[in-house]
XYZ file of C-alpha atoms in Angstrom:
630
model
C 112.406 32.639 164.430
C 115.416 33.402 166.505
C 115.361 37.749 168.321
C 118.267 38.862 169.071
C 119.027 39.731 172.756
C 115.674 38.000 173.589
C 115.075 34.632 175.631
C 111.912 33.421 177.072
C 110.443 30.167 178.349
C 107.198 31.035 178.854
C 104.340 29.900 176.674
C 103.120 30.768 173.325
C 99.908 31.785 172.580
C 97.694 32.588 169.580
C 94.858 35.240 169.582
C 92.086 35.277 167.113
C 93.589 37.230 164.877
C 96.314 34.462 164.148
C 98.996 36.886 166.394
C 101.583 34.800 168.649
C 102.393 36.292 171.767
C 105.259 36.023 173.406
C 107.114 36.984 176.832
C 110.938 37.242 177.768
C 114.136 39.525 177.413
C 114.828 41.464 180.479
C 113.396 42.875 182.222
C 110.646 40.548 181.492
C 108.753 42.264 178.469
C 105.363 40.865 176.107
C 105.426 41.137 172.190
C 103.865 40.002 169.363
C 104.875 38.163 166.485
C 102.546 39.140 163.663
C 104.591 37.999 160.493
C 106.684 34.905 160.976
C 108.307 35.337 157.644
C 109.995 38.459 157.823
C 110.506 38.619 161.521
C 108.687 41.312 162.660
C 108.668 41.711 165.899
C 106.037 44.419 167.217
C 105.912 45.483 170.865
C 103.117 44.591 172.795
C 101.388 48.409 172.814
C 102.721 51.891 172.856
C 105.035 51.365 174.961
C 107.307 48.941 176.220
C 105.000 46.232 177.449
C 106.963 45.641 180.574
C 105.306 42.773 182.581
C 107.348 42.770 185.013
C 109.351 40.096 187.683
C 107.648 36.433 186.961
C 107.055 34.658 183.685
C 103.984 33.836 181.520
C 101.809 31.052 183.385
C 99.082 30.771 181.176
C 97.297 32.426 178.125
C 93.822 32.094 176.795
C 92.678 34.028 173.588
C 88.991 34.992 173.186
C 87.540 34.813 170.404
C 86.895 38.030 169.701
C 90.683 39.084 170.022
C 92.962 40.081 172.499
C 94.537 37.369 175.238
C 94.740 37.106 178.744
C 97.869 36.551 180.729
C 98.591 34.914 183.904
C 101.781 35.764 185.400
C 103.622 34.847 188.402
C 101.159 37.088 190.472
C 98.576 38.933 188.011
C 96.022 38.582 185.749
C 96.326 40.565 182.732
C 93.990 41.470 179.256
C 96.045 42.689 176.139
C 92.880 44.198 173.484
C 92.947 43.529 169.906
C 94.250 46.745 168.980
C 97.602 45.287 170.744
C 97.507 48.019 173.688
C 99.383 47.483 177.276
C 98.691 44.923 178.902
C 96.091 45.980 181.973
C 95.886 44.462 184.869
C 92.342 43.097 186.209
C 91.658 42.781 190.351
C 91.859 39.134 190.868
C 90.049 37.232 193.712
C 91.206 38.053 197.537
C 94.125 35.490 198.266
C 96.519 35.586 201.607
C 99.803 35.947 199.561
C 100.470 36.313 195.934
C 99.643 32.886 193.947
C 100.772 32.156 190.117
C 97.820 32.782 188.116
C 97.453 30.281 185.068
C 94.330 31.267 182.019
C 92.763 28.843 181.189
C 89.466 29.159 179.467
C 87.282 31.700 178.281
C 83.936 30.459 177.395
C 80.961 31.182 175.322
C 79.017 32.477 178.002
C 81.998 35.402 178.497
C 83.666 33.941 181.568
C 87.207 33.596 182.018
C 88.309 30.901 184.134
C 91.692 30.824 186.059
C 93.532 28.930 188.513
C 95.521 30.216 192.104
C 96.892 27.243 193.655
C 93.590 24.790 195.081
C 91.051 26.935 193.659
C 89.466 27.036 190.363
C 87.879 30.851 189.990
C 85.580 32.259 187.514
C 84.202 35.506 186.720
C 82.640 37.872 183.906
C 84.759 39.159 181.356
C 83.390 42.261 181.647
C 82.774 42.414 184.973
C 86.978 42.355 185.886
C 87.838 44.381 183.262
C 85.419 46.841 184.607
C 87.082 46.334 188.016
C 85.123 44.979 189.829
C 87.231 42.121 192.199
C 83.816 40.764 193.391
C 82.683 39.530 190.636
C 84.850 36.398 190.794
C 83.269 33.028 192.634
C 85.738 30.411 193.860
C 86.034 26.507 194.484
C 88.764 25.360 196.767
C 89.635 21.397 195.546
C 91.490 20.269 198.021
C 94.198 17.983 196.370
C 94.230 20.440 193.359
C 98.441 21.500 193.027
C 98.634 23.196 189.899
C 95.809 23.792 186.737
C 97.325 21.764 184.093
C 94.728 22.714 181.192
C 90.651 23.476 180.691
C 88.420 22.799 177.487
C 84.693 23.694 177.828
C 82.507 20.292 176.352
C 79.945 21.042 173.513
C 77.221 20.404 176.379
C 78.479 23.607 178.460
C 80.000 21.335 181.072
C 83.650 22.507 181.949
C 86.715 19.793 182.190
C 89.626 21.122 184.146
C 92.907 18.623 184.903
C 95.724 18.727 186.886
C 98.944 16.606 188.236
C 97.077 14.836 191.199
C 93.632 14.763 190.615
C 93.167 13.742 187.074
C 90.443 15.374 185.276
C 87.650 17.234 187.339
C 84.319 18.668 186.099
C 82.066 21.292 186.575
C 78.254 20.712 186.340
C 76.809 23.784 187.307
C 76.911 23.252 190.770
C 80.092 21.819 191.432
C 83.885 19.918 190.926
C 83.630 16.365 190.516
C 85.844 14.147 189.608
C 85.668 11.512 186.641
C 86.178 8.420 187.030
C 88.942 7.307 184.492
C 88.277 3.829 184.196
C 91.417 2.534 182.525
C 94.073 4.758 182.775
C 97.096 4.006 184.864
C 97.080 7.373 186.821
C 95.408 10.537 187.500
C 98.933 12.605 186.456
C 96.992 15.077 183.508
C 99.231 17.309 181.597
C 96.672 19.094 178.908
C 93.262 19.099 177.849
C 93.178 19.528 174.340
C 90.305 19.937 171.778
C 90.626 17.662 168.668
C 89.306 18.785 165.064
C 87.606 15.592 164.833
C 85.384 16.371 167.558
C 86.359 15.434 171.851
C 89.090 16.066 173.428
C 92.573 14.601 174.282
C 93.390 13.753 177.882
C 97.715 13.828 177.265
C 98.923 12.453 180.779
C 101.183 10.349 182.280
C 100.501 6.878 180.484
C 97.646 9.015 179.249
C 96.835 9.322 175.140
C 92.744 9.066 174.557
C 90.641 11.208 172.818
C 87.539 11.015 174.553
C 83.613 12.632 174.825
C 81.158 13.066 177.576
C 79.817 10.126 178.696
C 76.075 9.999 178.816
C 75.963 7.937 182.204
C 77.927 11.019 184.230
C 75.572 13.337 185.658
C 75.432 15.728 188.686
C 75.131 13.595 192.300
C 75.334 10.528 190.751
C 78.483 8.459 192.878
C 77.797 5.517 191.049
C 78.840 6.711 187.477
C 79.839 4.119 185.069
C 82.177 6.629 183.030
C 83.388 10.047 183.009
C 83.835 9.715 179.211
C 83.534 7.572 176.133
C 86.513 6.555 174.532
C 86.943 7.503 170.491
C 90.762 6.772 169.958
C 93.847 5.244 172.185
C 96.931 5.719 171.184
C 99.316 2.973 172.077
C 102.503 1.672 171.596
C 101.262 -0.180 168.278
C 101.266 2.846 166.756
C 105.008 3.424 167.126
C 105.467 5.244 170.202
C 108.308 4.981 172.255
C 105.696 4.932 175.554
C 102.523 5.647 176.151
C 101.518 9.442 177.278
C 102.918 13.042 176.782
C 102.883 16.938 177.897
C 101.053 18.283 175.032
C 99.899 17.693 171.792
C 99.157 19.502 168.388
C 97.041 17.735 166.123
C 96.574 18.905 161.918
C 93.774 19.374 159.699
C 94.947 15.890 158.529
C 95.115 14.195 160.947
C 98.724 14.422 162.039
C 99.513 14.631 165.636
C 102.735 16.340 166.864
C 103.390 14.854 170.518
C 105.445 16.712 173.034
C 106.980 13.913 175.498
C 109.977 12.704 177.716
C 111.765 10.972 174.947
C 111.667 14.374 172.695
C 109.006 15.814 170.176
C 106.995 12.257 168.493
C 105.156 12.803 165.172
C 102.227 10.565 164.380
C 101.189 10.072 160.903
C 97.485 9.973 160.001
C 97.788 6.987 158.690
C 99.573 5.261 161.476
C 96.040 6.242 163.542
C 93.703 5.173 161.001
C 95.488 2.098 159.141
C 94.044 -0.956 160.052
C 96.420 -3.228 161.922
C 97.727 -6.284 159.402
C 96.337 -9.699 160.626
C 99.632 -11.581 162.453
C 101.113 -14.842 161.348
C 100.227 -18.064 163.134
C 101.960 -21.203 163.899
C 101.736 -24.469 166.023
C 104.580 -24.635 168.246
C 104.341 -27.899 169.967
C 102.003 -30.635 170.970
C 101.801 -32.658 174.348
C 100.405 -35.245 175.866
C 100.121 -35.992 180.044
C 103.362 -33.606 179.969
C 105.474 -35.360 176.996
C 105.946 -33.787 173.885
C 104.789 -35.550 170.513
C 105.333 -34.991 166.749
C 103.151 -32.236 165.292
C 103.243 -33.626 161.704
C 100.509 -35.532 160.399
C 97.861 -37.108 162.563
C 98.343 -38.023 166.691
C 96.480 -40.806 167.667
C 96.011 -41.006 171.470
C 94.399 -43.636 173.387
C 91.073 -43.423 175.277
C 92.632 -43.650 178.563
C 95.758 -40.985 177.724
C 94.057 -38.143 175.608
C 94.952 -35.071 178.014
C 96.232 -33.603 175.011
C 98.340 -29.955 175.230
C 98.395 -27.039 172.679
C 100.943 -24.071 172.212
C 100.557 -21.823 168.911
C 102.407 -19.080 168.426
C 101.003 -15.514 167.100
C 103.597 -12.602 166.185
C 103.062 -9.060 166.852
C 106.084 -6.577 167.299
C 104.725 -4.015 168.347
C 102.279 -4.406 171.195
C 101.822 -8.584 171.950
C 99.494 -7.477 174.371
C 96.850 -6.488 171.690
C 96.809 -10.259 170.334
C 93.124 -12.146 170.836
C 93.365 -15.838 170.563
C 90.404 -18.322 168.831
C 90.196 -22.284 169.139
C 87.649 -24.446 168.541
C 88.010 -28.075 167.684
C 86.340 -28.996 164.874
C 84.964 -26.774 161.808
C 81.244 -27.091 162.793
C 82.571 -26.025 166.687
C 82.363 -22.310 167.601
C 85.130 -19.952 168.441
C 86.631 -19.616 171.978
C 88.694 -16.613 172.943
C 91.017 -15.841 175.005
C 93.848 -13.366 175.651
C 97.417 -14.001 177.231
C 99.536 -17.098 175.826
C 97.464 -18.804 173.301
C 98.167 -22.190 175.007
C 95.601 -24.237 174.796
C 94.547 -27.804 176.967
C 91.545 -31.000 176.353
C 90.961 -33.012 178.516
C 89.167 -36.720 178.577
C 87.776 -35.716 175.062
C 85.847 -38.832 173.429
C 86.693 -41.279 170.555
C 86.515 -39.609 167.568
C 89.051 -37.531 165.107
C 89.875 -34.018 165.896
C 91.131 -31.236 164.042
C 92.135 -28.247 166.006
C 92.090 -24.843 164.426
C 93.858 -22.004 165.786
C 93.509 -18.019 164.587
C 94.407 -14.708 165.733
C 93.746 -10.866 165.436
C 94.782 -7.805 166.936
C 91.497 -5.929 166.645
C 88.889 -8.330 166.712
C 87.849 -7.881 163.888
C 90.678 -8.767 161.296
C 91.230 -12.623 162.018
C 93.690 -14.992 160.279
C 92.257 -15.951 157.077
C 93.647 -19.404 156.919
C 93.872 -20.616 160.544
C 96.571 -22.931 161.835
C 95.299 -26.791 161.605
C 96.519 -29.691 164.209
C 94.492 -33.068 164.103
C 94.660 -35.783 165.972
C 92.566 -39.015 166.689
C 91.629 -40.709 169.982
C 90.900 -44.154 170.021
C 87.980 -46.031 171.912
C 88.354 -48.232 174.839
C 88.415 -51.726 174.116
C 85.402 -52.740 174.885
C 83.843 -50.433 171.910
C 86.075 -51.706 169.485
C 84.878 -53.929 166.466
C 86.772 -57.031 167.624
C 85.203 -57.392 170.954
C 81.776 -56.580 169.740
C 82.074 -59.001 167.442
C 83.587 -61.997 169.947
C 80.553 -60.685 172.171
C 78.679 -62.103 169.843
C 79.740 -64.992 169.563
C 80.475 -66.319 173.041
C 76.941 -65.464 173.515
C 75.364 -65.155 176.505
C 78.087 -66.465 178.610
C 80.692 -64.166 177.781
C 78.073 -61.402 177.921
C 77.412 -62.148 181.800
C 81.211 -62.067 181.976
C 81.563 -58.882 180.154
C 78.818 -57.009 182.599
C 80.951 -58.484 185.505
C 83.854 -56.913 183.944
C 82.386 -53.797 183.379
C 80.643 -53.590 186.551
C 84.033 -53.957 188.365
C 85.575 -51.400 186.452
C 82.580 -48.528 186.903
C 82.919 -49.807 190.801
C 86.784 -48.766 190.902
C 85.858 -45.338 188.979
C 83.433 -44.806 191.337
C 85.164 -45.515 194.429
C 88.266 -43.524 193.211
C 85.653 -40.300 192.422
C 84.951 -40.745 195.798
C 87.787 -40.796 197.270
C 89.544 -37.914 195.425
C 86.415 -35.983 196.396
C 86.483 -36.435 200.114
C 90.276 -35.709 199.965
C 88.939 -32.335 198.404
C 86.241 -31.734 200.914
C 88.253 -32.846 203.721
C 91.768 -30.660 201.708
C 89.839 -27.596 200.656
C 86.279 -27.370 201.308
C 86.613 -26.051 204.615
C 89.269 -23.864 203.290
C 87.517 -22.094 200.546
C 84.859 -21.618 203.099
C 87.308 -20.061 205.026
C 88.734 -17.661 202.453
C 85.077 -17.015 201.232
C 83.832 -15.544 204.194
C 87.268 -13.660 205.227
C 86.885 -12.250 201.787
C 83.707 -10.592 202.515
C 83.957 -9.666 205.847
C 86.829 -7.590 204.176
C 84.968 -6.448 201.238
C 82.482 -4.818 203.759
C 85.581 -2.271 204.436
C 84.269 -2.034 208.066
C 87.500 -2.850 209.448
C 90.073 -0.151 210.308
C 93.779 -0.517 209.108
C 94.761 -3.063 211.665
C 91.740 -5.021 211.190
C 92.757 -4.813 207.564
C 96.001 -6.518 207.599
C 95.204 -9.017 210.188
C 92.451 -10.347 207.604
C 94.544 -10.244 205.007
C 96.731 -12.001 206.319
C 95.135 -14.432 207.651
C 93.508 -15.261 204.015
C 97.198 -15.348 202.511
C 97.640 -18.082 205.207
C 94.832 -19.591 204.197
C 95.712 -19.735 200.490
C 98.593 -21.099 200.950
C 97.146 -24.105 203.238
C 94.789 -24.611 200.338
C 97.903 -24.890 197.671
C 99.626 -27.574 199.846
C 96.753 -29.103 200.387
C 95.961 -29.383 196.179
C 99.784 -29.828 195.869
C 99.621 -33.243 197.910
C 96.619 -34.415 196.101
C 98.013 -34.148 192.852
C 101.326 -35.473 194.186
C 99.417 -38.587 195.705
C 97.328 -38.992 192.707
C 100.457 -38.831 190.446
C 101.362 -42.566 188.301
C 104.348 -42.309 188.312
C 105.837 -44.437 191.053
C 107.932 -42.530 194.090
C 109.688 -44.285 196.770
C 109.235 -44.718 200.662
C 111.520 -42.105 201.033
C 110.033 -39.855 199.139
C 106.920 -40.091 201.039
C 108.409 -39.829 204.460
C 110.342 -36.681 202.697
C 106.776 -35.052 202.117
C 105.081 -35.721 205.380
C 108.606 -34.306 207.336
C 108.414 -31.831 205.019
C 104.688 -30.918 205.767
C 105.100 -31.147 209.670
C 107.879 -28.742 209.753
C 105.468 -26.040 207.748
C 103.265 -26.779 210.340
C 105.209 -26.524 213.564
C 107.223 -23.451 211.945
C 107.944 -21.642 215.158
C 108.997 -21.336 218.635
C 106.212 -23.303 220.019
C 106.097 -26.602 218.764
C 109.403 -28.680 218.586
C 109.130 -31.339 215.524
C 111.566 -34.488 215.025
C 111.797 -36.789 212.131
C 113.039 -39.800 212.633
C 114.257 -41.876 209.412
C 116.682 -45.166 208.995
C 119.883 -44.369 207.923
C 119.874 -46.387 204.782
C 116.442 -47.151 202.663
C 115.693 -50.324 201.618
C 114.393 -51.200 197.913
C 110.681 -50.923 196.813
C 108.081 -48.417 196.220
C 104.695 -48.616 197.088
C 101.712 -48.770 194.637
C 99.798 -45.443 194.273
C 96.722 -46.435 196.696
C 99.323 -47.503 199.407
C 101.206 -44.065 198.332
C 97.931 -41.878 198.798
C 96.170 -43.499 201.319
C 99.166 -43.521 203.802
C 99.955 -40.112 203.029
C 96.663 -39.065 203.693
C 97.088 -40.951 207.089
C 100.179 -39.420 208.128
C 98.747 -35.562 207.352
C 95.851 -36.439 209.271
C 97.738 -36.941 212.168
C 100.243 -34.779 211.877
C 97.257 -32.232 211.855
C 95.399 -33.314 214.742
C 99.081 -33.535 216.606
C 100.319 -29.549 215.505
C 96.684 -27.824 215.680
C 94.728 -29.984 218.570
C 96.978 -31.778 220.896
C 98.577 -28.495 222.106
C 101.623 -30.456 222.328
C 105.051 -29.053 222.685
C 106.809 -31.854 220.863
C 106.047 -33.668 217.701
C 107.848 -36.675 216.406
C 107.185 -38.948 213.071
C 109.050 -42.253 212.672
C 108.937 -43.654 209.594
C 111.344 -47.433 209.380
C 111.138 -50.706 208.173
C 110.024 -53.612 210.437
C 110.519 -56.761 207.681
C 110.890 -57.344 204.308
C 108.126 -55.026 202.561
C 106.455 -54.013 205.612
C 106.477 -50.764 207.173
C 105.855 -48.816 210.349
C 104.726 -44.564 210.042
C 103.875 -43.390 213.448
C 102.980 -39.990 214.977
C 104.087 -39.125 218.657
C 103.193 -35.924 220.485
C 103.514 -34.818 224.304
C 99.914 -33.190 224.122
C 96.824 -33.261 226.453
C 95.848 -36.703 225.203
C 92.094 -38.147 226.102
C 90.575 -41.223 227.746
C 89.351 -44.067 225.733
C 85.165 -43.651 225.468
C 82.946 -46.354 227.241
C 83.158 -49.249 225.420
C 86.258 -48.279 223.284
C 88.732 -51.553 222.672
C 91.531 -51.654 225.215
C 94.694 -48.900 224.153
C 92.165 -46.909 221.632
C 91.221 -43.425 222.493
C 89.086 -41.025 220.696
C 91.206 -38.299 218.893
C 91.175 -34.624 220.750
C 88.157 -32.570 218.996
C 89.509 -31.229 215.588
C 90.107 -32.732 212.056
C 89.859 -35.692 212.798
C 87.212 -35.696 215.913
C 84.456 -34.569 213.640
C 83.274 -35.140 209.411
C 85.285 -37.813 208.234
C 87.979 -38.305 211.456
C 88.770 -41.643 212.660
C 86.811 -43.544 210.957
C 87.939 -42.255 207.015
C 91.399 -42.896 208.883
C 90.873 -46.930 209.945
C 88.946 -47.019 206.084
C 91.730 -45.799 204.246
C 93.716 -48.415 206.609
C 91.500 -50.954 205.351
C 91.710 -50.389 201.983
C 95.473 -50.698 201.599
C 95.155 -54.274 204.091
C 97.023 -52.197 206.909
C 96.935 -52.472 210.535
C 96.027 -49.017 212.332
C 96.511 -48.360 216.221
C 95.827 -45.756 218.158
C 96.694 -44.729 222.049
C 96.377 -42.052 224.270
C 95.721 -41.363 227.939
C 94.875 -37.631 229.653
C 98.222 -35.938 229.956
C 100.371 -38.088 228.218
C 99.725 -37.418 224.669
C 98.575 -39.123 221.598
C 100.555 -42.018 219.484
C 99.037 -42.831 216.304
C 100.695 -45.839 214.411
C 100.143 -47.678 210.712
C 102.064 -50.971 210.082
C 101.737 -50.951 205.814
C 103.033 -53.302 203.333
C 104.348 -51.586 199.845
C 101.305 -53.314 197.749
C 97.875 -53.323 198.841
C 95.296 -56.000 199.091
C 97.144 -58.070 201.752
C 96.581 -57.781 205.755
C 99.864 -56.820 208.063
């Protein structure tokens, strides 16, 4: 409906009588609109209905009739007869404030807002005149009254740009907790005909109720609200929030937003969401991809098997919940994120994965996605040998327990050492981080305090990765050459001397001679070399560092670790040229000794000197396979 000579931007509102009022032309003037079809335009009294310099702030119709109308700097009551507007005393204020209405409630109070404050007063009370009767609440925080609703309980919401959505229990402003949202930025509180409200916001878009856990004093509230609808970006918006919304008997919802005016069928809110299509993508196994058609038979020894399906969903992936299980007769195990799956050392048997997906939880694929596979047994469960058991007899049975024996021996004494390689690696570390972590979760630190702890648990994370990076790299089959290892230990010792104070020197022959070593030689000799390189960097308080790594004859090798520390005198009864190693890593737990054993093991030849003052020289002489003696 288009006046001419008229313009306004101020707001629109609707008494109960079904009358819009409006405000604009110049000067600033307020009429009604009471028929929208022939465009009548009626002033807003008697006379002119001047309001004045300013522009409409906020409106609030009673029920009863009439509307009130905050201005620029006034409060102001319009009757249902349509009179002039009349101005009511508002509450005492230093200089004038905009004045936005925002509720009047069903006990008769009208409820405004003047900058930080929230004010309320009796209806009747201001229009009588009386300026007293108004009772503030300063929030400090509070920049401008974006909306009010009062709940069916009597409680009153109020929200605003900065402090989300704030209520008032009788006694006094508290804030809710808005668990979920992104941020407190509120545009409108707005009462739905299907009972709640909507919270419209900045990333904002819930219709919501009073939560039964929030109640006055108690700082510990699980929710400000329960949660009846979300909409989201599966139901076709462009993003997530708004300014304002209108919502229809039907259930339409008009949306007013950044990206324009959004209109949201009823049935786009209350359509169930179609079950997604499901696929298998790809299979792997130990990192190699293998044919997904027909069945995968893996060995016992090589059945770290790898899963990724593939569930589509347009409109918001991030609503996609992911079920495996293994077998018909296994239960269901969700997940969210990338529906990649991974089994490891599974037993002998056949398999036959099953994969499904949903995008409520409650809708899941009706025919899931199907992968099977087979792992065989280890040889000695296989028909053949049982049966050759037999009959060798007794004699090949003694031979077969030797056998057997020698092979639970070698999984036992590689268990062991992978797990002191994690207590010595990362124990101590997640110690470390653990307590850190809660003498920072205390929050009695100031700022400073703060960081420092931080920090120092981001250093210790990243220790830990190295650490768990090296293992895995050690415990790796796939053969890597001398080079490679010397690579990783330079590689380590400059992390560790990184910095002015500690000078660190590789030194490496020019060319590399042909060979790799065998994976116990490979981890056991790494483990050697970090040792020392440890004790060197973080004990010795050296100011130089050196590792050597060069070949001495044809498969045999020298690694040795020089610093220019403090050093330390050989113990009574110590052989002649040993020392003990400066209290550290390698003083206490495992230290010297797990050193010389993992010497041992690989038939190397470890030496050790140091004197006071003249710093520490640790030195292994390896060949490439182990077993032998250097």
């Amino acid at each position: 409906v288009r006046r001419p000579g008229w313009d306004s931007r101020s707001r629109i509102c609707t008494d109960g009588r079904g009358v819009a009022w409006v405000a604009g032309g110049a000067p600033l003037q307020l009429r009604t609109l009471r028929d929208t079809t022939s465009v009548a335009w009626t002033p807003a009294g008697a006379g002119p209905g001047v309001l004045g310099p300013g522009s409409l702030r906020g409106c609030v119709a009673p029920g009863g009739g009439g509307v009130w109308l905050g201005t620029a700097a006034d409060l102001r009551y319009v009757d249902s007869e349509g009179g002039l507007a009349r101005t009511v005393p508002l509450p005492p204020s230093d200089e004038p404030e905009a004045v936005v209405a925002a509720l009047h409630d069903r006990a008769d109070r009208i409820w405004i807002g003047m900058g930080d404050r929230i004010c309320r007063a009796s209806s009747a009370a201001v229009l009588g005149g009386d300026g007293d009767a108004w009772s503030c609440d300063t929030l400090p925080g509070l920049d401008f009254l974006t909306g009010m609703v009062e709940m069916p309980t009597g409680a009153v919401w109020a929200s605003s740009h900065t402090l989300g959505v704030v209520a008032w229990d009788g006694d006094t402003w508290r804030p809710l907790p808005m668990e979920g949202v992104p941020t407190r930025n509120v545009f409108d509180l707005v009462p739905s005909p299907r009972g709640g409200v909507w919270v419209v916001g900045s990333g904002i878009l819930e219709r919501v109720v009073e939560g039964g856990a929030w109640t006055a004093g108690a700082e510990d509230a699980a929710a400000g609200w329960e949660v009846l609808e979300r909409l989201t970006l599966w139901h076709g918006l462009p993003a997530v929030g708004g300014s304002s919304l209108v919502e229809e008997p039907d259930g339409t919802i008009w949306l007013a937003s950044s990206r324009g005016v959004i209109r949201v069928p009823a049935r786009a809110r209350f359509n169930s969401p179609p079950v997604p299509p499901v696929a298998l993508v790809e299979a792997g196994v130990d990192g190699e991809a293998v044919p997904v058609d027909g069945t995968l038979v893996l060995p016992h020894d090589r059945n770290r098997l790898e899963a990724r399906f593939a569930a589509l969903s347009f409109r918001d992936p991030s609503r996609l919940l992911h079920q495996v299980r293994l077998g018909p007769d296994d239960p269901w195990s969700e997940s969210r994120g990338q529906p990649e799956f991974r089994w490891v050392n599974l037993q002998p048997g056949s398999y036959r994965a099953e994969y499904r997906a949903s995008l409520d939880g409650v809708a899941w694929s009706p025919e899931p996605v199907r992968f099977a596979f087979r792992v065989r047994a280890p040889w000695y469960r296989t028909p053949w040998f049982l049966a050759l058991v037999g009959v060798l007899g007794v004699a090949m049975a003694w031979t077969a327990y030797r056998a057997r024996v020698a092979y639970l021996l070698g999984l036992e004494r590689q268990r062991t050492d992978i797990a002191m390689d994690l207590h010595d690696e990362v124990g101590s570390g997640l110690a470390s981080v653990g307590i850190l972590s809660g003498v920072l979760a205390a929050g009695k630190l100031d700022e400073a305090e703060r960081r420092s702890m931080a920090r120092e648990i981001a250093s210790a994370a990243e220790e830990l990765s190295n650490a768990l990076s090296d293992i895995v790299w050690s415990l790796d089959p796939r053969t890597a050459t001398v080079e490679e290892l010397a690579g990783r230990l330079a590689e380590h010792g400059e992390r560790l001397c990184a910095g002015d104070r500690i000078t660190f020197t590789a030194r490496f022959p020019a060319s590399w001679p042909p060979g790799r070593p065998d994976v116990a030689v490979r981890r056991n000799v790494l483990r050697i070399g970090l040792e020392a390189l440890h004790n060197a960097v973080r004990h010795a308080e050296a100011r130089t560092v050196t590792l050597v790594v060069q070949p001495l004859r044809a498969g045999i090798w020298r690694l040795q670790v020089r610093d220019d520390g403090k050093g330390t005198a050989a113990p009574a009864g110590s052989a002649a040229g040993e020392a003990r190693l400066p209290e550290g890593r390698a003083a206490g737990g495992h230290g010297l000794r797990w050193m010389r054993r993992r010497a041992d093991e690989i038939g190397a030849r470890f030496e050790l000197q140091s004197q006071p003052g003249q710093g520490t020289v640790i030195t292994l002489y390896f060949g490439l396979q182990g077993g032998g003696r250097v």
